[in-house]
Amino acid sequence: METKRANKWINALVPVIAVILGLLVGAVIMVISGYNPFEAYGSIFQMVFLNPYYAGETIVTMIPLILSGLSVAFAFRTGLFNIGVEGQLLVGWLASVAFAIHFADWPKLVLIPLCLLVAALAGGLWGLIPGLLKARFYVHEVITTIMMNYIALYSTNAIIRQFLYADGERTPLIPDSASLSSNFLSNITGGSRLHWGILVALLGAVIMWFLLWRTTLGYELRAIGFNPDASRYAGMNVARNMITSFAIAGGFAGVAGAMLGLGTYHYMSINASFTGIGFDGIAVALLGVNTAPGVVIGAALFAALETGEVSMQSLGIPNDLVEIIIALIIFFVASHYMIRWTLDRFKKGGAAR
């Protein structure tokens, strides 16, 4: 029991230490480059926590990061690697916007939930394809999800140009009845774009936790993630559960896309490249140790650093340094075995004394 409790503490400490190490090494790089790290980090803190507008914008950035992180974390928990969040996000974004535009006359209480459902279904269907290929034909999901990202990028662009094109390389604006925008949230955050999507993202975290830890399906998915052969021997349908896992993970990513269409932008643009949100979701999931609460905290950190680029620019610090700090945090999280080994050595040394 004591060993299990100690392991839980170590699991919680690893991402915290990774963040601290990333910030410390980033500070060293700033000093070498001739910048003041205390001033840089202080400006980020002041902007994110003391400036209502940028606090609101940080939460706006955080919303799709939470859902994309949940998508990656859910797949990780079931032994799968979902690099296809970008593509699932894009199809969910387009599906939610298209549905909102074509059913603009429907009441708000009906239209918004249906838009979210359509986005989840679109993302889920996009995720189901690599899941099916993995389960039935043993095609590695990393290859198929990367390919599906590019298919989604160019397919959504083609659909917008052919059927939903408006001036400015984008779709028409969604109707107010489908918007997640809130005058109340905007006013209390100094006119930011903060919207009710934050509640959707937090609900998504609760749903992931409930599915994995409070349902029979979640138990089977986690068991297959630990050992598919033992799960098959125990009578579980491994292939079906792999497909189900990818579909659910894709659903989270699809809703992340809906947050952009219904909350942040109110339209979908023709994208020359990927949004980057899906790839950031991988780092968020790693930082959050593939847990729902951890993903929320990881998304908050990444959103704060992204918003903080503005404050660092005002000090003459290039954006590249922020990207380096984020990369360092990811590096130290990925090197969790080294951190875990160091903590174990300290623990054993203390026990010996």
mmCIF file of C-alpha atoms in Angstrom:
data_model
loop_
_atom_site.group_PDB
_atom_site.id
_atom_site.type_symbol
_atom_site.label_atom_id
_atom_site.label_comp_id
_atom_site.label_asym_id
_atom_site.label_seq_id
_atom_site.Cartn_x
_atom_site.Cartn_y
_atom_site.Cartn_z
ATOM 1 C CA MET A 1 0.000 0.000 0.000
ATOM 2 C CA GLU A 2 2.839 2.352 0.924
ATOM 3 C CA THR A 3 4.622 1.529 -2.345
ATOM 4 C CA LYS A 4 1.479 2.268 -4.344
ATOM 5 C CA ARG A 5 1.021 5.599 -2.564
ATOM 6 C CA ALA A 6 4.678 6.489 -3.172
ATOM 7 C CA ASN A 7 4.329 5.672 -6.881
ATOM 8 C CA LYS A 8 1.313 7.975 -7.112
ATOM 9 C CA TRP A 9 3.335 10.814 -5.598
ATOM 10 C CA ILE A 10 6.180 10.177 -8.026
ATOM 11 C CA ASN A 11 3.756 10.139 -10.976
ATOM 12 C CA ALA A 12 2.387 13.504 -9.827
ATOM 13 C CA LEU A 13 5.834 14.984 -9.243
ATOM 14 C CA VAL A 14 7.329 14.034 -12.630
ATOM 15 C CA PRO A 15 5.399 16.604 -14.746
ATOM 16 C CA VAL A 16 5.869 19.296 -12.072
ATOM 17 C CA ILE A 17 9.629 18.727 -12.070
ATOM 18 C CA ALA A 18 9.615 18.662 -15.886
ATOM 19 C CA VAL A 19 7.955 22.087 -15.998
ATOM 20 C CA ILE A 20 10.383 23.511 -13.424
ATOM 21 C CA LEU A 21 13.388 22.126 -15.296
ATOM 22 C CA GLY A 22 12.053 23.493 -18.589
ATOM 23 C CA LEU A 23 11.579 26.959 -17.089
ATOM 24 C CA LEU A 24 15.018 26.855 -15.430
ATOM 25 C CA VAL A 25 16.853 25.832 -18.585
ATOM 26 C CA GLY A 26 14.828 28.426 -20.489
ATOM 27 C CA ALA A 27 15.966 31.027 -17.960
ATOM 28 C CA VAL A 28 19.592 30.020 -18.507
ATOM 29 C CA ILE A 29 19.149 30.412 -22.267
ATOM 30 C CA MET A 30 17.619 33.871 -21.719
ATOM 31 C CA VAL A 31 20.572 34.930 -19.565
ATOM 32 C CA ILE A 32 23.033 33.690 -22.190
ATOM 33 C CA SER A 33 21.044 35.589 -24.851
ATOM 34 C CA GLY A 34 21.173 38.779 -22.787
ATOM 35 C CA TYR A 35 17.589 38.827 -21.462
ATOM 36 C CA ASN A 36 16.270 38.981 -17.919
ATOM 37 C CA PRO A 37 14.329 35.771 -17.138
ATOM 38 C CA PHE A 38 12.707 37.228 -14.002
ATOM 39 C CA GLU A 39 11.350 40.105 -16.054
ATOM 40 C CA ALA A 40 10.178 37.737 -18.819
ATOM 41 C CA TYR A 41 8.402 35.272 -16.542
ATOM 42 C CA GLY A 42 7.033 38.120 -14.434
ATOM 43 C CA SER A 43 5.523 39.741 -17.527
ATOM 44 C CA ILE A 44 3.822 36.455 -18.469
ATOM 45 C CA PHE A 45 2.385 36.104 -14.959
ATOM 46 C CA GLN A 46 1.183 39.705 -14.934
ATOM 47 C CA MET A 47 -0.419 39.444 -18.356
ATOM 48 C CA VAL A 48 -2.158 36.128 -17.807
ATOM 49 C CA PHE A 49 -3.346 36.611 -14.225
ATOM 50 C CA LEU A 50 -3.656 40.366 -13.750
ATOM 51 C CA ASN A 51 -4.848 41.566 -17.159
ATOM 52 C CA PRO A 52 -8.531 40.593 -17.625
ATOM 53 C CA TYR A 53 -8.389 40.688 -21.431
ATOM 54 C CA TYR A 54 -5.376 38.400 -21.748
ATOM 55 C CA ALA A 55 -6.698 36.174 -18.977
ATOM 56 C CA GLY A 56 -9.814 35.657 -21.089
ATOM 57 C CA GLU A 57 -7.767 35.049 -24.240
ATOM 58 C CA THR A 58 -5.664 32.507 -22.360
ATOM 59 C CA ILE A 59 -8.802 30.542 -21.488
ATOM 60 C CA VAL A 60 -9.939 30.798 -25.126
ATOM 61 C CA THR A 61 -6.627 29.241 -26.206
ATOM 62 C CA MET A 62 -6.966 26.647 -23.470
ATOM 63 C CA ILE A 63 -10.417 25.364 -24.542
ATOM 64 C CA PRO A 64 -9.479 23.411 -27.713
ATOM 65 C CA LEU A 65 -6.178 22.373 -26.112
ATOM 66 C CA ILE A 66 -8.080 20.612 -23.316
ATOM 67 C CA LEU A 67 -10.223 18.662 -25.775
ATOM 68 C CA SER A 68 -7.342 17.779 -28.097
ATOM 69 C CA GLY A 69 -5.314 16.703 -25.055
ATOM 70 C CA LEU A 70 -8.214 14.531 -23.886
ATOM 71 C CA SER A 71 -8.328 12.924 -27.331
ATOM 72 C CA VAL A 72 -4.650 11.981 -27.189
ATOM 73 C CA ALA A 73 -4.809 10.948 -23.517
ATOM 74 C CA PHE A 74 -7.852 8.733 -24.039
ATOM 75 C CA ALA A 75 -6.114 6.863 -26.855
ATOM 76 C CA PHE A 76 -2.916 6.576 -24.798
ATOM 77 C CA ARG A 77 -4.853 5.062 -21.911
ATOM 78 C CA THR A 78 -6.077 2.334 -24.234
ATOM 79 C CA GLY A 79 -2.659 1.581 -25.730
ATOM 80 C CA LEU A 80 -3.086 3.631 -28.922
ATOM 81 C CA PHE A 81 -1.243 6.677 -30.271
ATOM 82 C CA ASN A 82 -3.618 9.181 -31.859
ATOM 83 C CA ILE A 83 -1.585 11.588 -33.996
ATOM 84 C CA GLY A 84 -4.707 12.234 -36.065
ATOM 85 C CA VAL A 85 -6.190 14.879 -33.743
ATOM 86 C CA GLU A 86 -5.516 17.620 -36.314
ATOM 87 C CA GLY A 87 -7.584 15.911 -38.970
ATOM 88 C CA GLN A 88 -10.367 14.964 -36.569
ATOM 89 C CA LEU A 89 -10.441 18.547 -35.318
ATOM 90 C CA LEU A 90 -10.750 19.928 -38.845
ATOM 91 C CA VAL A 91 -13.655 17.681 -39.851
ATOM 92 C CA GLY A 92 -15.410 18.422 -36.553
ATOM 93 C CA TRP A 93 -14.901 22.152 -37.118
ATOM 94 C CA LEU A 94 -16.386 21.977 -40.629
ATOM 95 C CA ALA A 95 -19.268 19.709 -39.593
ATOM 96 C CA SER A 96 -20.340 22.009 -36.740
ATOM 97 C CA VAL A 97 -20.167 25.163 -38.876
ATOM 98 C CA ALA A 98 -21.971 23.579 -41.840
ATOM 99 C CA PHE A 99 -24.732 22.205 -39.613
ATOM 100 C CA ALA A 100 -25.167 25.579 -37.903
ATOM 101 C CA ILE A 101 -25.419 27.426 -41.231
ATOM 102 C CA HIS A 102 -27.913 25.002 -42.783
ATOM 103 C CA PHE A 103 -30.185 24.844 -39.731
ATOM 104 C CA ALA A 104 -29.904 28.479 -38.690
ATOM 105 C CA ASP A 105 -33.637 28.767 -37.924
ATOM 106 C CA TRP A 106 -33.562 26.187 -35.151
ATOM 107 C CA PRO A 107 -33.723 27.419 -31.546
ATOM 108 C CA LYS A 108 -30.453 27.906 -29.655
ATOM 109 C CA LEU A 109 -31.154 25.261 -27.001
ATOM 110 C CA VAL A 110 -31.534 22.656 -29.749
ATOM 111 C CA LEU A 111 -29.023 23.860 -32.329
ATOM 112 C CA ILE A 112 -25.920 24.168 -30.120
ATOM 113 C CA PRO A 113 -26.117 20.632 -28.610
ATOM 114 C CA LEU A 114 -26.767 19.192 -32.073
ATOM 115 C CA CYS A 115 -23.801 21.085 -33.543
ATOM 116 C CA LEU A 116 -21.585 19.639 -30.819
ATOM 117 C CA LEU A 117 -23.003 16.169 -31.419
ATOM 118 C CA VAL A 118 -22.435 16.441 -35.174
ATOM 119 C CA ALA A 119 -18.847 17.595 -34.569
ATOM 120 C CA ALA A 120 -18.236 14.642 -32.225
ATOM 121 C CA LEU A 121 -19.706 12.216 -34.750
ATOM 122 C CA ALA A 122 -17.618 13.657 -37.589
ATOM 123 C CA GLY A 123 -14.419 13.463 -35.540
ATOM 124 C CA GLY A 124 -15.379 10.008 -34.321
ATOM 125 C CA LEU A 125 -15.951 8.729 -37.841
ATOM 126 C CA TRP A 126 -12.610 10.178 -38.931
ATOM 127 C CA GLY A 127 -10.940 8.441 -36.011
ATOM 128 C CA LEU A 128 -12.815 5.215 -36.638
ATOM 129 C CA ILE A 129 -11.028 4.688 -39.987
ATOM 130 C CA PRO A 130 -7.481 4.242 -38.576
ATOM 131 C CA GLY A 131 -9.001 2.288 -35.705
ATOM 132 C CA LEU A 132 -10.614 -0.108 -38.147
ATOM 133 C CA LEU A 133 -7.388 -0.455 -40.147
ATOM 134 C CA LYS A 134 -5.458 -1.134 -36.941
ATOM 135 C CA ALA A 135 -7.938 -3.696 -35.614
ATOM 136 C CA ARG A 136 -8.672 -5.576 -38.817
ATOM 137 C CA PHE A 137 -5.497 -5.261 -40.914
ATOM 138 C CA TYR A 138 -2.855 -4.441 -38.269
ATOM 139 C CA VAL A 139 -1.888 -1.188 -39.987
ATOM 140 C CA HIS A 140 0.025 0.988 -37.520
ATOM 141 C CA GLU A 141 -2.094 3.903 -36.330
ATOM 142 C CA VAL A 142 0.746 6.439 -36.500
ATOM 143 C CA ILE A 143 0.997 6.043 -40.275
ATOM 144 C CA THR A 144 -2.733 6.101 -40.952
ATOM 145 C CA THR A 145 -3.515 9.014 -38.637
ATOM 146 C CA ILE A 146 -0.787 11.168 -40.197
ATOM 147 C CA MET A 147 -2.190 10.392 -43.653
ATOM 148 C CA MET A 148 -5.724 11.118 -42.456
ATOM 149 C CA ASN A 149 -4.578 14.548 -41.243
ATOM 150 C CA TYR A 150 -3.596 15.592 -44.756
ATOM 151 C CA ILE A 151 -6.733 14.110 -46.266
ATOM 152 C CA ALA A 152 -8.805 16.120 -43.770
ATOM 153 C CA LEU A 153 -6.891 19.352 -44.445
ATOM 154 C CA TYR A 154 -7.341 19.280 -48.209
ATOM 155 C CA SER A 155 -10.830 17.756 -48.157
ATOM 156 C CA THR A 156 -12.239 20.417 -45.827
ATOM 157 C CA ASN A 157 -10.661 23.146 -47.958
ATOM 158 C CA ALA A 158 -12.211 21.656 -51.100
ATOM 159 C CA ILE A 159 -15.655 21.365 -49.478
ATOM 160 C CA ILE A 160 -15.549 24.999 -48.327
ATOM 161 C CA ARG A 161 -14.542 26.222 -51.797
ATOM 162 C CA GLN A 162 -17.222 24.133 -53.494
ATOM 163 C CA PHE A 163 -20.192 24.497 -51.159
ATOM 164 C CA LEU A 164 -19.629 27.022 -48.358
ATOM 165 C CA TYR A 165 -17.372 29.660 -49.834
ATOM 166 C CA ALA A 166 -17.740 33.277 -48.722
ATOM 167 C CA ASP A 167 -15.583 36.353 -49.173
ATOM 168 C CA GLY A 168 -12.287 36.274 -47.321
ATOM 169 C CA GLU A 169 -11.409 32.594 -47.901
ATOM 170 C CA ARG A 170 -13.860 31.271 -45.341
ATOM 171 C CA THR A 171 -17.386 30.005 -44.782
ATOM 172 C CA PRO A 172 -20.271 32.372 -43.979
ATOM 173 C CA LEU A 173 -20.661 33.324 -40.323
ATOM 174 C CA ILE A 174 -22.695 30.966 -38.177
ATOM 175 C CA PRO A 175 -26.054 32.289 -36.878
ATOM 176 C CA ASP A 176 -26.344 33.712 -33.370
ATOM 177 C CA SER A 177 -28.484 30.710 -32.448
ATOM 178 C CA ALA A 178 -25.394 28.478 -32.782
ATOM 179 C CA SER A 179 -22.892 30.799 -31.127
ATOM 180 C CA LEU A 180 -21.203 30.007 -27.816
ATOM 181 C CA SER A 181 -20.194 33.641 -27.375
ATOM 182 C CA SER A 182 -21.206 35.390 -24.170
ATOM 183 C CA ASN A 183 -21.487 39.132 -23.585
ATOM 184 C CA PHE A 184 -21.239 38.454 -19.858
ATOM 185 C CA LEU A 185 -17.939 36.549 -20.136
ATOM 186 C CA SER A 186 -16.596 39.065 -22.624
ATOM 187 C CA ASN A 187 -17.439 42.029 -20.399
ATOM 188 C CA ILE A 188 -15.851 40.610 -17.255
ATOM 189 C CA THR A 189 -12.652 39.867 -19.205
ATOM 190 C CA GLY A 190 -12.201 43.266 -20.804
ATOM 191 C CA GLY A 191 -13.721 42.455 -24.181
ATOM 192 C CA SER A 192 -11.973 39.131 -24.807
ATOM 193 C CA ARG A 193 -13.420 36.330 -26.940
ATOM 194 C CA LEU A 194 -14.078 34.118 -23.891
ATOM 195 C CA HIS A 195 -17.117 31.906 -24.506
ATOM 196 C CA TRP A 196 -19.111 29.110 -22.915
ATOM 197 C CA GLY A 197 -16.934 26.515 -24.593
ATOM 198 C CA ILE A 198 -14.880 26.354 -21.394
ATOM 199 C CA LEU A 199 -17.813 24.530 -19.787
ATOM 200 C CA VAL A 200 -17.891 22.093 -22.698
ATOM 201 C CA ALA A 201 -14.155 21.432 -22.334
ATOM 202 C CA LEU A 202 -14.403 20.831 -18.582
ATOM 203 C CA LEU A 203 -17.405 18.570 -19.147
ATOM 204 C CA GLY A 204 -15.284 16.657 -21.646
ATOM 205 C CA ALA A 205 -12.679 16.063 -18.928
ATOM 206 C CA VAL A 206 -15.390 14.717 -16.615
ATOM 207 C CA ILE A 207 -16.719 12.454 -19.381
ATOM 208 C CA MET A 208 -13.258 11.025 -20.062
ATOM 209 C CA TRP A 209 -12.683 10.321 -16.365
ATOM 210 C CA PHE A 210 -16.122 8.731 -15.990
ATOM 211 C CA LEU A 211 -15.775 6.572 -19.103
ATOM 212 C CA LEU A 212 -12.344 5.230 -18.181
ATOM 213 C CA TRP A 213 -12.769 4.744 -14.440
ATOM 214 C CA ARG A 214 -16.477 4.241 -13.773
ATOM 215 C CA THR A 215 -17.728 2.082 -16.643
ATOM 216 C CA THR A 216 -17.231 -1.500 -17.789
ATOM 217 C CA LEU A 217 -16.250 -0.220 -21.234
ATOM 218 C CA GLY A 218 -13.533 1.930 -19.685
ATOM 219 C CA TYR A 219 -12.185 -1.029 -17.703
ATOM 220 C CA GLU A 220 -11.973 -3.122 -20.870
ATOM 221 C CA LEU A 221 -10.296 -0.321 -22.819
ATOM 222 C CA ARG A 222 -7.680 0.209 -20.100
ATOM 223 C CA ALA A 223 -7.094 -3.528 -19.773
ATOM 224 C CA ILE A 224 -6.483 -3.832 -23.504
ATOM 225 C CA GLY A 225 -4.098 -0.893 -23.283
ATOM 226 C CA PHE A 226 -2.090 -2.693 -20.573
ATOM 227 C CA ASN A 227 -2.026 -6.102 -22.246
ATOM 228 C CA PRO A 228 -4.096 -6.920 -25.344
ATOM 229 C CA ASP A 229 -3.101 -10.609 -25.314
ATOM 230 C CA ALA A 230 -4.220 -11.132 -21.714
ATOM 231 C CA SER A 231 -7.414 -9.199 -22.443
ATOM 232 C CA ARG A 232 -8.143 -11.405 -25.443
ATOM 233 C CA TYR A 233 -7.545 -14.506 -23.300
ATOM 234 C CA ALA A 234 -10.001 -13.081 -20.732
ATOM 235 C CA GLY A 235 -12.688 -12.963 -23.436
ATOM 236 C CA MET A 236 -12.570 -9.264 -24.345
ATOM 237 C CA ASN A 237 -13.103 -8.259 -27.969
ATOM 238 C CA VAL A 238 -9.806 -6.458 -28.600
ATOM 239 C CA ALA A 239 -10.534 -5.423 -32.191
ATOM 240 C CA ARG A 240 -13.928 -3.917 -31.355
ATOM 241 C CA ASN A 241 -12.543 -2.030 -28.386
ATOM 242 C CA MET A 242 -9.673 -0.614 -30.433
ATOM 243 C CA ILE A 243 -12.167 0.773 -32.929
ATOM 244 C CA THR A 244 -14.341 2.125 -30.123
ATOM 245 C CA SER A 245 -11.352 3.815 -28.485
ATOM 246 C CA PHE A 246 -10.337 5.592 -31.663
ATOM 247 C CA ALA A 247 -13.921 6.684 -32.315
ATOM 248 C CA ILE A 248 -14.236 8.190 -28.812
ATOM 249 C CA ALA A 249 -10.831 9.875 -29.092
ATOM 250 C CA GLY A 250 -11.879 11.301 -32.450
ATOM 251 C CA GLY A 251 -15.095 12.562 -30.870
ATOM 252 C CA PHE A 252 -13.133 14.642 -28.357
ATOM 253 C CA ALA A 253 -11.050 16.104 -31.179
ATOM 254 C CA GLY A 254 -14.149 16.846 -33.262
ATOM 255 C CA VAL A 255 -15.641 18.852 -30.385
ATOM 256 C CA ALA A 256 -12.328 20.731 -30.121
ATOM 257 C CA GLY A 257 -12.924 21.823 -33.718
ATOM 258 C CA ALA A 258 -16.465 22.877 -32.844
ATOM 259 C CA MET A 259 -15.036 25.182 -30.167
ATOM 260 C CA LEU A 260 -13.214 27.075 -32.909
ATOM 261 C CA GLY A 261 -16.248 27.268 -35.179
ATOM 262 C CA LEU A 262 -18.954 28.003 -32.620
ATOM 263 C CA GLY A 263 -16.944 29.924 -30.052
ATOM 264 C CA THR A 264 -13.693 31.516 -31.151
ATOM 265 C CA TYR A 265 -14.143 32.410 -34.844
ATOM 266 C CA HIS A 266 -17.814 31.756 -35.762
ATOM 267 C CA TYR A 267 -16.725 30.431 -39.155
ATOM 268 C CA MET A 268 -14.204 28.053 -40.704
ATOM 269 C CA SER A 269 -11.417 29.386 -42.854
ATOM 270 C CA ILE A 270 -9.578 27.710 -45.691
ATOM 271 C CA ASN A 271 -6.409 26.526 -43.985
ATOM 272 C CA ALA A 272 -3.073 26.652 -45.766
ATOM 273 C CA SER A 273 -1.591 24.432 -43.054
ATOM 274 C CA PHE A 274 -2.552 22.673 -39.840
ATOM 275 C CA THR A 275 -3.744 24.635 -36.817
ATOM 276 C CA GLY A 276 -1.131 23.035 -34.559
ATOM 277 C CA ILE A 277 -3.711 22.474 -31.824
ATOM 278 C CA GLY A 278 -3.830 18.738 -32.415
ATOM 279 C CA PHE A 279 -0.054 18.379 -32.186
ATOM 280 C CA ASP A 280 0.025 20.550 -29.050
ATOM 281 C CA GLY A 281 -2.545 18.142 -27.641
ATOM 282 C CA ILE A 282 0.116 15.414 -27.628
ATOM 283 C CA ALA A 283 2.351 17.562 -25.414
ATOM 284 C CA VAL A 284 -0.601 18.517 -23.196
ATOM 285 C CA ALA A 285 -1.516 14.845 -22.710
ATOM 286 C CA LEU A 286 2.097 13.945 -21.866
ATOM 287 C CA LEU A 287 2.345 16.802 -19.383
ATOM 288 C CA GLY A 288 -0.968 15.773 -17.835
ATOM 289 C CA VAL A 289 0.214 12.143 -17.478
ATOM 290 C CA ASN A 290 -2.816 11.106 -19.556
ATOM 291 C CA THR A 291 -5.271 11.999 -16.785
ATOM 292 C CA ALA A 292 -8.281 14.286 -17.184
ATOM 293 C CA PRO A 293 -7.276 16.762 -14.414
ATOM 294 C CA GLY A 294 -3.687 16.711 -15.637
ATOM 295 C CA VAL A 295 -4.765 17.555 -19.191
ATOM 296 C CA VAL A 296 -6.700 20.594 -17.923
ATOM 297 C CA ILE A 297 -3.647 21.823 -15.993
ATOM 298 C CA GLY A 298 -1.302 21.101 -18.905
ATOM 299 C CA ALA A 299 -3.563 22.979 -21.315
ATOM 300 C CA ALA A 300 -3.609 25.956 -18.931
ATOM 301 C CA LEU A 301 0.198 26.042 -18.847
ATOM 302 C CA PHE A 302 0.570 25.831 -22.615
ATOM 303 C CA ALA A 303 -2.130 28.461 -23.151
ATOM 304 C CA ALA A 304 -0.401 30.794 -20.668
ATOM 305 C CA LEU A 305 2.921 30.408 -22.456
ATOM 306 C CA GLU A 306 1.303 31.051 -25.846
ATOM 307 C CA THR A 307 -0.461 34.169 -24.562
ATOM 308 C CA GLY A 308 2.744 35.236 -22.821
ATOM 309 C CA GLU A 309 4.511 35.504 -26.174
ATOM 310 C CA VAL A 310 2.879 38.930 -26.524
ATOM 311 C CA SER A 311 4.360 40.198 -23.254
ATOM 312 C CA MET A 312 7.775 38.785 -24.095
ATOM 313 C CA GLN A 313 7.672 40.484 -27.475
ATOM 314 C CA SER A 314 7.075 43.817 -25.726
ATOM 315 C CA LEU A 315 10.350 43.215 -23.853
ATOM 316 C CA GLY A 316 12.181 42.539 -27.091
ATOM 317 C CA ILE A 317 12.391 38.792 -26.443
ATOM 318 C CA PRO A 318 11.836 36.751 -29.638
ATOM 319 C CA ASN A 319 8.980 34.271 -29.863
ATOM 320 C CA ASP A 320 11.495 31.540 -30.560
ATOM 321 C CA LEU A 321 12.503 31.562 -26.892
ATOM 322 C CA VAL A 322 8.935 30.734 -25.842
ATOM 323 C CA GLU A 323 8.926 27.852 -28.322
ATOM 324 C CA ILE A 324 12.250 26.682 -26.891
ATOM 325 C CA ILE A 325 10.810 26.708 -23.356
ATOM 326 C CA ILE A 326 7.784 24.689 -24.496
ATOM 327 C CA ALA A 327 10.079 22.250 -26.311
ATOM 328 C CA LEU A 328 12.225 21.904 -23.177
ATOM 329 C CA ILE A 329 9.180 21.118 -21.039
ATOM 330 C CA ILE A 330 8.116 18.453 -23.544
ATOM 331 C CA PHE A 331 11.665 17.082 -23.571
ATOM 332 C CA PHE A 332 11.779 16.733 -19.797
ATOM 333 C CA VAL A 333 8.293 15.186 -19.720
ATOM 334 C CA ALA A 334 9.391 12.699 -22.371
ATOM 335 C CA SER A 335 12.479 12.011 -20.238
ATOM 336 C CA HIS A 336 10.298 11.066 -17.269
ATOM 337 C CA TYR A 337 12.234 7.830 -16.795
ATOM 338 C CA MET A 338 15.324 9.871 -15.935
ATOM 339 C CA ILE A 339 13.354 12.007 -13.475
ATOM 340 C CA ARG A 340 11.691 8.935 -11.998
ATOM 341 C CA TRP A 341 15.078 7.222 -11.580
ATOM 342 C CA THR A 342 16.446 10.284 -9.761
ATOM 343 C CA LEU A 343 13.430 10.413 -7.423
ATOM 344 C CA ASP A 344 13.750 6.683 -6.733
ATOM 345 C CA ARG A 345 17.414 7.143 -5.863
ATOM 346 C CA PHE A 346 16.532 9.912 -3.405
ATOM 347 C CA LYS A 347 13.780 7.752 -1.890
ATOM 348 C CA LYS A 348 16.089 4.746 -1.502
ATOM 349 C CA GLY A 349 18.832 6.924 -0.074
ATOM 350 C CA GLY A 350 16.439 8.356 2.515
ATOM 351 C CA ALA A 351 15.186 4.886 3.437
ATOM 352 C CA ALA A 352 18.753 3.626 3.869
ATOM 353 C CA ARG A 353 19.582 6.472 6.228
#
